[in-house]
mmCIF file of C-alpha atoms in Angstrom:
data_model
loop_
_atom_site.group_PDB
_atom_site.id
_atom_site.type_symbol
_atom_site.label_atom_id
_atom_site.label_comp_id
_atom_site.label_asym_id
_atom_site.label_seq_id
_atom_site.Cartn_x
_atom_site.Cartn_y
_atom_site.Cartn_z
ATOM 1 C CA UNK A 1015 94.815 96.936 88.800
ATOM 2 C CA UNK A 1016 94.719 99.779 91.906
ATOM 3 C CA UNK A 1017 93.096 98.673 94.969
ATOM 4 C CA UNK A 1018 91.812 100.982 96.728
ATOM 5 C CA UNK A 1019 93.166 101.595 100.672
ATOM 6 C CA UNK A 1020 93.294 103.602 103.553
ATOM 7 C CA UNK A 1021 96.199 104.210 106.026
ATOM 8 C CA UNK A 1022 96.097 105.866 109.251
ATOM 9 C CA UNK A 1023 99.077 107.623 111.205
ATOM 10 C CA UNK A 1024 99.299 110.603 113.746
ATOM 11 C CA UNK A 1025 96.843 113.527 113.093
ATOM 12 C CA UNK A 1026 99.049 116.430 113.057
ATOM 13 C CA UNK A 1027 101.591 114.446 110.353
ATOM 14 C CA UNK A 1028 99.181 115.194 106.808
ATOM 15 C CA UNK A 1029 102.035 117.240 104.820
ATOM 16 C CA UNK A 1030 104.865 114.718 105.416
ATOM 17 C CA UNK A 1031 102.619 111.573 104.918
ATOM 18 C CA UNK A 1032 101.017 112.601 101.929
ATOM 19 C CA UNK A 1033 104.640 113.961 100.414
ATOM 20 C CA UNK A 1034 105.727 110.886 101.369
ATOM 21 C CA UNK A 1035 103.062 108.893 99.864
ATOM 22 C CA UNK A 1036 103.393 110.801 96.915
ATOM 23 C CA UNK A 1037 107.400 109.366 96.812
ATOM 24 C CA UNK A 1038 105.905 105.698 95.930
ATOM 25 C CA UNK A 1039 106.018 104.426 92.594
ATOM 26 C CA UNK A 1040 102.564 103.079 91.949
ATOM 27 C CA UNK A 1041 100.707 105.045 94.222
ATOM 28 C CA UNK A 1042 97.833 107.559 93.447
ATOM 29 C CA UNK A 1043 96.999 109.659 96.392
ATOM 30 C CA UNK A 1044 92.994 110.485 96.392
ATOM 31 C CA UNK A 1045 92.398 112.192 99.479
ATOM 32 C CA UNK A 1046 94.611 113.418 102.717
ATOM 33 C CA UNK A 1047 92.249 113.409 105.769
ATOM 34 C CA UNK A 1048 93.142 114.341 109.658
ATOM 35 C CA UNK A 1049 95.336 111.526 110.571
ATOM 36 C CA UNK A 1050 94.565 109.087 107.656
ATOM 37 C CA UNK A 1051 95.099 108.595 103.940
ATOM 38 C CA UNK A 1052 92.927 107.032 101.175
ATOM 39 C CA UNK A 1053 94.999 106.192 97.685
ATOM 40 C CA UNK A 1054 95.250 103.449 95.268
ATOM 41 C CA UNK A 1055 98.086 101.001 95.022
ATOM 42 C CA UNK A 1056 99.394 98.606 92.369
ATOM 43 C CA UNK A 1057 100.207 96.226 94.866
ATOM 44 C CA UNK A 1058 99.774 95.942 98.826
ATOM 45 C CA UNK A 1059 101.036 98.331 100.719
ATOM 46 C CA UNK A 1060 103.761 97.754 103.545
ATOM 47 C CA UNK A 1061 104.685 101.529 104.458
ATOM 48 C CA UNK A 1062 106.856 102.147 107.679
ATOM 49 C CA UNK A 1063 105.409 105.957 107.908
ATOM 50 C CA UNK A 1064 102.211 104.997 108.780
ATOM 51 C CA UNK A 1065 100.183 103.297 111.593
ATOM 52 C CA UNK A 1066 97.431 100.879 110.288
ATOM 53 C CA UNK A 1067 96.640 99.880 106.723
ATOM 54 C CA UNK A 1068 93.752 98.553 105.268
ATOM 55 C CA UNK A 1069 91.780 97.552 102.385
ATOM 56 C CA UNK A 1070 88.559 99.426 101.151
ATOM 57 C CA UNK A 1071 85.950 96.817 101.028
ATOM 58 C CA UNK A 1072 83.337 99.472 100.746
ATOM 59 C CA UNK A 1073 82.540 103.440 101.856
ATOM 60 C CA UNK A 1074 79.194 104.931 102.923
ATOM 61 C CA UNK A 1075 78.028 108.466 103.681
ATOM 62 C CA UNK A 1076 78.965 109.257 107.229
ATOM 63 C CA UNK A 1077 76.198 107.930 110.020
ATOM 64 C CA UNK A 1078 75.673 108.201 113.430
ATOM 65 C CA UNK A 1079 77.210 105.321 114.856
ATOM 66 C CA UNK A 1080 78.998 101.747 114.562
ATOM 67 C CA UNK A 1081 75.117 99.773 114.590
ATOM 68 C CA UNK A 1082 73.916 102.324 111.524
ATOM 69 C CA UNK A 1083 76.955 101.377 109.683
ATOM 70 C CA UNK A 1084 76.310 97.578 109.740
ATOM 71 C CA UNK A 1085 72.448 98.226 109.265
ATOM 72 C CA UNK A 1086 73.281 100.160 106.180
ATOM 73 C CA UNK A 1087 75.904 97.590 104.678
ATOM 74 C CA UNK A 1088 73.291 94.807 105.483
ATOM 75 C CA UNK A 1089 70.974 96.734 103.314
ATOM 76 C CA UNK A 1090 73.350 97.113 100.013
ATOM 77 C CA UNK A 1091 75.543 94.038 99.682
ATOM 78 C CA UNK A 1092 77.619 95.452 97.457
ATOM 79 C CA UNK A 1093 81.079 95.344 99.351
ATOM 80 C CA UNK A 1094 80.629 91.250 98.943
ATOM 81 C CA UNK A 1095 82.329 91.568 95.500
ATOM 82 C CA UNK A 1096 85.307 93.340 96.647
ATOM 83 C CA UNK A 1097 86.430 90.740 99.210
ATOM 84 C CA UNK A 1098 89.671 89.308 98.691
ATOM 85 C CA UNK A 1099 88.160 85.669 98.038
ATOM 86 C CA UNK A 1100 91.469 83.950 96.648
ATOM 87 C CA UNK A 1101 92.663 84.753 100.497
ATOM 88 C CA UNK A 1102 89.228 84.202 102.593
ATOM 89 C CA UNK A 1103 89.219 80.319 101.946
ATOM 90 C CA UNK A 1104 90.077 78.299 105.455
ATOM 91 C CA UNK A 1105 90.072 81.691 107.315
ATOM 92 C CA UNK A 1106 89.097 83.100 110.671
ATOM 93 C CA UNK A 1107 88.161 86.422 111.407
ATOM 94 C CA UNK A 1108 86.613 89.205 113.683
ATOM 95 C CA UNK A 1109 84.569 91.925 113.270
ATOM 96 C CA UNK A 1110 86.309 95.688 114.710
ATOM 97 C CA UNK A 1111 83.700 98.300 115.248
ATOM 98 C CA UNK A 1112 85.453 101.735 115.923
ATOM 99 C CA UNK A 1113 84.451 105.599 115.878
ATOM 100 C CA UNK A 1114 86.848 107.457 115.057
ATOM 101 C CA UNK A 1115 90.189 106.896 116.748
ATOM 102 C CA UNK A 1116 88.043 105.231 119.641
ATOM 103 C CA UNK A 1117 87.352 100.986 119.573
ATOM 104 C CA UNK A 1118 83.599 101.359 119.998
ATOM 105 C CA UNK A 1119 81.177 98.265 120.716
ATOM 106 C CA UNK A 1120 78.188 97.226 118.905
ATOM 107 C CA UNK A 1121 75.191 95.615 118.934
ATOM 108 C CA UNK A 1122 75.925 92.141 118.840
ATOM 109 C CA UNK A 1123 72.807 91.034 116.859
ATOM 110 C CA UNK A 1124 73.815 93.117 114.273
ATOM 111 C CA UNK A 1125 77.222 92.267 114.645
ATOM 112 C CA UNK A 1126 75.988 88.574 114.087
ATOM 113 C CA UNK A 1127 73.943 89.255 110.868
ATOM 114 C CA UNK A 1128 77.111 90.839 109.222
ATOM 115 C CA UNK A 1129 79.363 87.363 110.549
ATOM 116 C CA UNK A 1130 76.563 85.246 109.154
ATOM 117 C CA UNK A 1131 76.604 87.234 105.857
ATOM 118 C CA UNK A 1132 79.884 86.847 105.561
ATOM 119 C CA UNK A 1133 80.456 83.220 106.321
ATOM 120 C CA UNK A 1134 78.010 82.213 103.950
ATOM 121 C CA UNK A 1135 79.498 84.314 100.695
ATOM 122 C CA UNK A 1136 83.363 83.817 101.837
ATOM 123 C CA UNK A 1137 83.827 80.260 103.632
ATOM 124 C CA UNK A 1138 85.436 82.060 106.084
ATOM 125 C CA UNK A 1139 84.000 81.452 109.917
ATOM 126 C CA UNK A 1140 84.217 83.279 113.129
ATOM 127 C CA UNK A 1141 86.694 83.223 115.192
ATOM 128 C CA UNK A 1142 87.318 86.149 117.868
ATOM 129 C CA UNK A 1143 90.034 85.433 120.152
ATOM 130 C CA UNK A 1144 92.891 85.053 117.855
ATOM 131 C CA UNK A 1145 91.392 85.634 114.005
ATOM 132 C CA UNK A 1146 93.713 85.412 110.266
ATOM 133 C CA UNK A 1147 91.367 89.008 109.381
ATOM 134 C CA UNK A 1148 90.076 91.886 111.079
ATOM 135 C CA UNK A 1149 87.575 93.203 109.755
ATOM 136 C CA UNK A 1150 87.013 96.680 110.361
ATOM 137 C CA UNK A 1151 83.285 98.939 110.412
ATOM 138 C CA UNK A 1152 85.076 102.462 110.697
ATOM 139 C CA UNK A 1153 82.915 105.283 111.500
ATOM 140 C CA UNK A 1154 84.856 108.770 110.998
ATOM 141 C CA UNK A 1155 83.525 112.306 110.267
ATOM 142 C CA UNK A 1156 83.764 112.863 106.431
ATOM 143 C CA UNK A 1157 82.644 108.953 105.410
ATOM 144 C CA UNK A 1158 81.806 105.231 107.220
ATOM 145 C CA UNK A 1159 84.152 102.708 105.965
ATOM 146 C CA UNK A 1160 84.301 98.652 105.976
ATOM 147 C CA UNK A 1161 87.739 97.582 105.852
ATOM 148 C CA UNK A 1162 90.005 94.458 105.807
ATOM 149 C CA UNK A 1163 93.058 95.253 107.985
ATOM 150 C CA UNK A 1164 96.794 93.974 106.383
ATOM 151 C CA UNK A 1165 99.460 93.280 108.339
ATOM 152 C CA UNK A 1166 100.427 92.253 111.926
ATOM 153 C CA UNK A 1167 99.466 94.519 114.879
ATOM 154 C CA UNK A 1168 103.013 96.425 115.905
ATOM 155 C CA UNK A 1169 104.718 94.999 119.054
ATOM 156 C CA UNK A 1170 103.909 96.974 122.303
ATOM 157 C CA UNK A 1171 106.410 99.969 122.606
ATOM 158 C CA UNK A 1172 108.454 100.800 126.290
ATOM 159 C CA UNK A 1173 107.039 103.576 127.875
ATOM 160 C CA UNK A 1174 108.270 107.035 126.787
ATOM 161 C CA UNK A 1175 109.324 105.576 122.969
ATOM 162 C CA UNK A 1176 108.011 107.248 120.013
ATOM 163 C CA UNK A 1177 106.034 105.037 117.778
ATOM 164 C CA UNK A 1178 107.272 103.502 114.432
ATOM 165 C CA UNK A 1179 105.660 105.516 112.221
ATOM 166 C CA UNK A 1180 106.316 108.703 113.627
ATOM 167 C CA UNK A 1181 109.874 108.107 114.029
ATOM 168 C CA UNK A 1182 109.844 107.591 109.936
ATOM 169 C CA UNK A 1183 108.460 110.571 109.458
ATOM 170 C CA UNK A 1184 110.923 112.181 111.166
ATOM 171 C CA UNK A 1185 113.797 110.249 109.222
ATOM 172 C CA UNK A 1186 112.077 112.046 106.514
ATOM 173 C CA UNK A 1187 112.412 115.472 107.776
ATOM 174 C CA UNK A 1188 115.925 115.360 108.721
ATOM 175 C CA UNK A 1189 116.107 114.389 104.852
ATOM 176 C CA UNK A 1190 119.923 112.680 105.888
ATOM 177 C CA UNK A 1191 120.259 109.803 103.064
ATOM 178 C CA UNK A 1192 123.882 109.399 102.285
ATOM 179 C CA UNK A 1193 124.483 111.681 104.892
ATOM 180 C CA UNK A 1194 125.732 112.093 108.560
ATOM 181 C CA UNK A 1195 123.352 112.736 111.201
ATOM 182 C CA UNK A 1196 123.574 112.920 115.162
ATOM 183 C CA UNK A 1197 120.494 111.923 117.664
ATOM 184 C CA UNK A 1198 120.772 113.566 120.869
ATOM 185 C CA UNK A 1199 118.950 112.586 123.802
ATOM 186 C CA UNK A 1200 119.341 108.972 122.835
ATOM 187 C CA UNK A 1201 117.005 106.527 125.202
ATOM 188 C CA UNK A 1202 115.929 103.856 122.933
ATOM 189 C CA UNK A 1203 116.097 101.625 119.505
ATOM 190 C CA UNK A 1204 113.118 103.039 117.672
ATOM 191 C CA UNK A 1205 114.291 106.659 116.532
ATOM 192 C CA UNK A 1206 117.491 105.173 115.564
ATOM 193 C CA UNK A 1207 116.448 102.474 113.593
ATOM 194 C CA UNK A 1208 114.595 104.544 111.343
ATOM 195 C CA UNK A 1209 116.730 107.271 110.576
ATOM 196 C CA UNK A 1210 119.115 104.291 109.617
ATOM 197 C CA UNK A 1211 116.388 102.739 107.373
ATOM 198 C CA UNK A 1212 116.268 106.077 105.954
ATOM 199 C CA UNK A 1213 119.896 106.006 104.665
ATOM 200 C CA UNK A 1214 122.297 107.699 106.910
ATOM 201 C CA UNK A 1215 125.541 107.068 105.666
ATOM 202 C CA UNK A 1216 126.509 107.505 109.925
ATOM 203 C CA UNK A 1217 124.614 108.449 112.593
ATOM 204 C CA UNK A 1218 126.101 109.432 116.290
ATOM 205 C CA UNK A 1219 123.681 108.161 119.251
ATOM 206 C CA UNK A 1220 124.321 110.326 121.965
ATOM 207 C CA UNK A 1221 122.930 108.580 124.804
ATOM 208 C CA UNK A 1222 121.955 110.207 128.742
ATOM 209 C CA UNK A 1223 123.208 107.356 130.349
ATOM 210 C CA UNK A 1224 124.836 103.660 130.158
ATOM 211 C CA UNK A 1225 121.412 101.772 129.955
ATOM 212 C CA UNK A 1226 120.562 103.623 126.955
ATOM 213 C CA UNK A 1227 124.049 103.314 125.297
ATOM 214 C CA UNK A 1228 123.986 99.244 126.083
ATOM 215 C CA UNK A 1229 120.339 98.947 124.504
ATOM 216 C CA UNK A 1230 121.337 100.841 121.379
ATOM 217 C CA UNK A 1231 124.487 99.708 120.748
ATOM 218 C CA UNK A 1232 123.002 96.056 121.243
ATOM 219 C CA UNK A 1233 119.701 96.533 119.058
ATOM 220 C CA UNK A 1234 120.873 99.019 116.238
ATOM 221 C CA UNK A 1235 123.464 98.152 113.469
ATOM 222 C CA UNK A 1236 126.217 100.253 111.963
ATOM 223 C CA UNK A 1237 125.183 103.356 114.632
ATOM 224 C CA UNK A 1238 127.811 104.760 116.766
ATOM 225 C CA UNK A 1239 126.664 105.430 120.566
ATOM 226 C CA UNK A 1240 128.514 107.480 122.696
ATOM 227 C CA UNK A 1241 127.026 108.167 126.499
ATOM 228 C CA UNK A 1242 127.203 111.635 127.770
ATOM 229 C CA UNK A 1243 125.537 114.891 127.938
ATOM 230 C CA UNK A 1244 123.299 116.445 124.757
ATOM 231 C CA UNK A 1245 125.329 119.477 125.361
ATOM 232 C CA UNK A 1246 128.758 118.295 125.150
ATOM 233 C CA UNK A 1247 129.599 115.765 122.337
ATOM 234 C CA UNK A 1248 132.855 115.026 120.530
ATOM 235 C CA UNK A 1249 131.326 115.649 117.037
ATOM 236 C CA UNK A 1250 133.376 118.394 115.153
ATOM 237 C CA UNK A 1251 131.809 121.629 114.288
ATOM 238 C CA UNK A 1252 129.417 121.594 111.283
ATOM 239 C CA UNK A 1253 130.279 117.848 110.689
ATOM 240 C CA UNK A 1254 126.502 116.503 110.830
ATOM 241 C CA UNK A 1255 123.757 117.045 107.993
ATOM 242 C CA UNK A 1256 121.079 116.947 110.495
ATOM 243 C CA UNK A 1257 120.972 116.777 114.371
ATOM 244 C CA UNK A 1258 117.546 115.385 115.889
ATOM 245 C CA UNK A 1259 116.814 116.072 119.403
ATOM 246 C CA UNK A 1260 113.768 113.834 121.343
ATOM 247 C CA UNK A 1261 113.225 115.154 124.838
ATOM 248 C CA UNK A 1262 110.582 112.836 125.915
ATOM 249 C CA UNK A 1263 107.329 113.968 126.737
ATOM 250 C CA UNK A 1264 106.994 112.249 130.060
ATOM 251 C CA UNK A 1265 109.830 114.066 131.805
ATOM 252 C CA UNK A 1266 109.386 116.165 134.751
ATOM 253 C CA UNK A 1267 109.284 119.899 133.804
ATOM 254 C CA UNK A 1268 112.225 121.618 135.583
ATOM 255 C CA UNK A 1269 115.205 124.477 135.599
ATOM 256 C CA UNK A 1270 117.576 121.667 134.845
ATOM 257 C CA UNK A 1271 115.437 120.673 131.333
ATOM 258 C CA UNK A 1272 115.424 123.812 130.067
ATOM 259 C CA UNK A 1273 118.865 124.438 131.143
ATOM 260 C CA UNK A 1274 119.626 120.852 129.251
ATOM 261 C CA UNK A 1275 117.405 121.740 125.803
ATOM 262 C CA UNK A 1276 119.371 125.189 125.911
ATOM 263 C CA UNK A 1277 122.346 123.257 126.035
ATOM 264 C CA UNK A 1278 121.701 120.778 124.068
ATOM 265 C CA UNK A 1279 120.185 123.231 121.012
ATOM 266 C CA UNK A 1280 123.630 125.442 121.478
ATOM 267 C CA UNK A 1281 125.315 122.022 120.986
ATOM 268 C CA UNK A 1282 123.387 121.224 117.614
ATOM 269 C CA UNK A 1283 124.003 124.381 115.783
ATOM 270 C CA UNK A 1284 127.536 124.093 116.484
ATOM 271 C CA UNK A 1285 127.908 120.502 115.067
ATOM 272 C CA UNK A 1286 125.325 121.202 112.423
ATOM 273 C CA UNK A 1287 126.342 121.788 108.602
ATOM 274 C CA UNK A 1288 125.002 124.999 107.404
ATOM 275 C CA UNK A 1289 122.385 124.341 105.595
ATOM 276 C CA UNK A 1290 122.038 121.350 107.298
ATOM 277 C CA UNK A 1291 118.230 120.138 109.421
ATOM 278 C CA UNK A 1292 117.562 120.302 112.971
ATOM 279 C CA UNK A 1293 114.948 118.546 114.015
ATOM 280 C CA UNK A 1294 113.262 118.775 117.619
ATOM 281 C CA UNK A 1295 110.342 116.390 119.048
ATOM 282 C CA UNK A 1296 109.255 117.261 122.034
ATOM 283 C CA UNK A 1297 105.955 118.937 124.218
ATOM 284 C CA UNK A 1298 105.309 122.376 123.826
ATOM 285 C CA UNK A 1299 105.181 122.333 127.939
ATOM 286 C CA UNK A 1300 108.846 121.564 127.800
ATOM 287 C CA UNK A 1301 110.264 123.467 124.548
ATOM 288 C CA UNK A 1302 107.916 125.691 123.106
ATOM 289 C CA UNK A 1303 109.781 128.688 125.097
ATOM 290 C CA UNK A 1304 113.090 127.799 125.021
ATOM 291 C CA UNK A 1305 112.880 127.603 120.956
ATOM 292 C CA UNK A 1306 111.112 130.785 120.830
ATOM 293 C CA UNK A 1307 114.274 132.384 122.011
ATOM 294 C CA UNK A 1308 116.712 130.206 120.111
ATOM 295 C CA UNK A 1309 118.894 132.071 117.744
ATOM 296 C CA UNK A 1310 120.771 131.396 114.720
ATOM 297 C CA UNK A 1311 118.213 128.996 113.159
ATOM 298 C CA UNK A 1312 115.510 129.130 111.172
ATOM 299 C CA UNK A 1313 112.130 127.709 111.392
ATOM 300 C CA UNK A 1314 110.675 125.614 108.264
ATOM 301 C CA UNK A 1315 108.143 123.617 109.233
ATOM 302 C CA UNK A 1316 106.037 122.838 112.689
ATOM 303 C CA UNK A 1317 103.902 119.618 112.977
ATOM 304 C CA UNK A 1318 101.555 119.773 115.979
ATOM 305 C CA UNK A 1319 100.562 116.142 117.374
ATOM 306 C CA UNK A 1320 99.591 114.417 120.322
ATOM 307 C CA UNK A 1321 101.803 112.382 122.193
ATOM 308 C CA UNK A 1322 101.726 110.010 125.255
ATOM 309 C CA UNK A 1323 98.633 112.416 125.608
ATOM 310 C CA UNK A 1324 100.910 115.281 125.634
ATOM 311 C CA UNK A 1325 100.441 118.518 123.268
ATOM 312 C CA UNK A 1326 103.616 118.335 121.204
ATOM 313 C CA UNK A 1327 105.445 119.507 117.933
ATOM 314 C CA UNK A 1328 107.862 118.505 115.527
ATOM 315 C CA UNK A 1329 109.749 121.399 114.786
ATOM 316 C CA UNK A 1330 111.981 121.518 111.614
ATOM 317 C CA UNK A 1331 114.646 124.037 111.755
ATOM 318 C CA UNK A 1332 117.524 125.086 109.484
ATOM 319 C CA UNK A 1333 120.824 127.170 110.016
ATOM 320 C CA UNK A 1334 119.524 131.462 110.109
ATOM 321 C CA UNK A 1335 120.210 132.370 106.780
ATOM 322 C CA UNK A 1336 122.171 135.507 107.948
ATOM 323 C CA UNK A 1337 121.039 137.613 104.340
#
């Protein structure tokens, strides 16, 4: 039987995820909202392209805040038959009250009604600091949701790293299974990793500098990492299926970027197969320009997302069809 869930990731990523989605056997998508996903499963989810998952215990009609959400699933009672109760037996959990992307608090007496109600219909009991279940009241624009949360909370990231799920999405975009791909502008293990996972026969790690060439060659299997400028590698000309470029967004805006992302762009058409993918992440502050001007490719797709706090884009690019 299809459970029902709902998966969040970074608003600004809907086409990808949802193609994506749409790729896994036993999934029915029912609805693509900003920056999450609802859609039934045959069997629990575990997908790398997407932030938090979670189990639809019950959905209301959108309400104006965390406390009206608990009053109104105090009133109905019906989620009580949709909790998972050959997994509640023995455990601990929390209660998560959040508004939209925001963690939001509550009032606690009605955030102790709904832990009473619960530990008297599951067996499970309270426990805050370090719980087996989250339980999540959601409150977002188009519906309220109670959720049960799967899966461990991702590690912390190092500063300037793009998060898991994003960097699968791009492994998606550069669509480079069974194929050879370069990543320029090489600083850590994340990016990597996944275009690996997505099945790059090789992949070149062109790295800024020895630090980042150490960590990657130490934390990334079957990758070759060469350290050196973006704009000068040793890959031969139209050798790579697709080229992705990460400038990140924390960088100081100067002549010497832009001189770097010019370089760095005439570097990737040259190495790029012709109808090969070139795939950019960066802030508009730092690239939006300079690819403006860029000839002798061809823009396919742009994915507008915030990063770090940063406005930014993915920008998909192919070879210019000269015709």
């Amino acid at each position: 039987m299809k459970k029902l869930y709902f998966s969040t990731f970074v608003k600004g990523l809907e086409k990808p995820v949802e193609a994506m989605l749409h790729k896994e056997g036993g999934v029915a998508v029912e609805r693509v909202l900003p920056g999450a996903a609802l859609y039934r499963s045959v069997r629990e989810p575990a997908f790398s392209f997407v932030h938090q998952t979670f189990c639809v215990l019950f959905q209301m009609k959108p309400v104006a805040d965390v406390n009206d959400a608990i009053k109104r699933l105090m009133a109905t009672g019906g989620w009580l038959d949709r909790f998972p109760y050959e997994e509640t037996q023995g455990k601990r959990f929390r209660i998560v009250t959040a508004q939209g992307d925001r963690l939001v608090s509550a009032n606690m007496r009605y955030v102790d009604m709904l832990e009473k109600a619960i530990c008297e219909h599951t067996g499970m009991r309270t426990y805050r600091e370090r719980p087996d279940v989250e339980l999540w009241v959601l409150c977002r624009p188009e519906a309220s949701y109670f959720l049960w949360r799967i899966g461990k909370h991702s590690a912390s990231r190092q500063e300037g790293q793009l998060r898991a799920d994003v960097c699968a999405v791009v492994a998606f975009l550069a669509q480079c299974g069974a194929k050879s791909a370069a990543l320029l502008g090489c600083t850590n293990t994340t990016l990597p990793a996944a275009i690996k996972a997505g099945g790059a026969r090789t992949l070149t790690c062109v790295c800024p500098d020895r630090a980042s060439a150490k960590l990657v060659e130490g934390k990334v299997r079957g990758v070759r990492v060469s350290e050196g400028s973006s704009g000068y590698t040793d890959l031969a000309d139209a050798s790579q299926s697709a080229v992705v470029l990460h400038l990140p967004v924390k960088a100081e805006m100067s002549d010497r970027l832009e001189s770097d992302l010019r370089n760095a762009l005439f570097e990737a058409r040259r190495i790029l197969e012709e109808d090969g993918r070139l795939i950019v992440i960066a802030s508009l502050a730092h690239a939006q320009s300079t690819l403006r001007k860029t000839q002798g490719v061809r823009m396919l797709a742009r994915y507008d997302l915030t990063l770090s706090g940063q406005a930014s884009a993915i920008w998909v690019m192919t070879g210019k069809d000269e015709g």
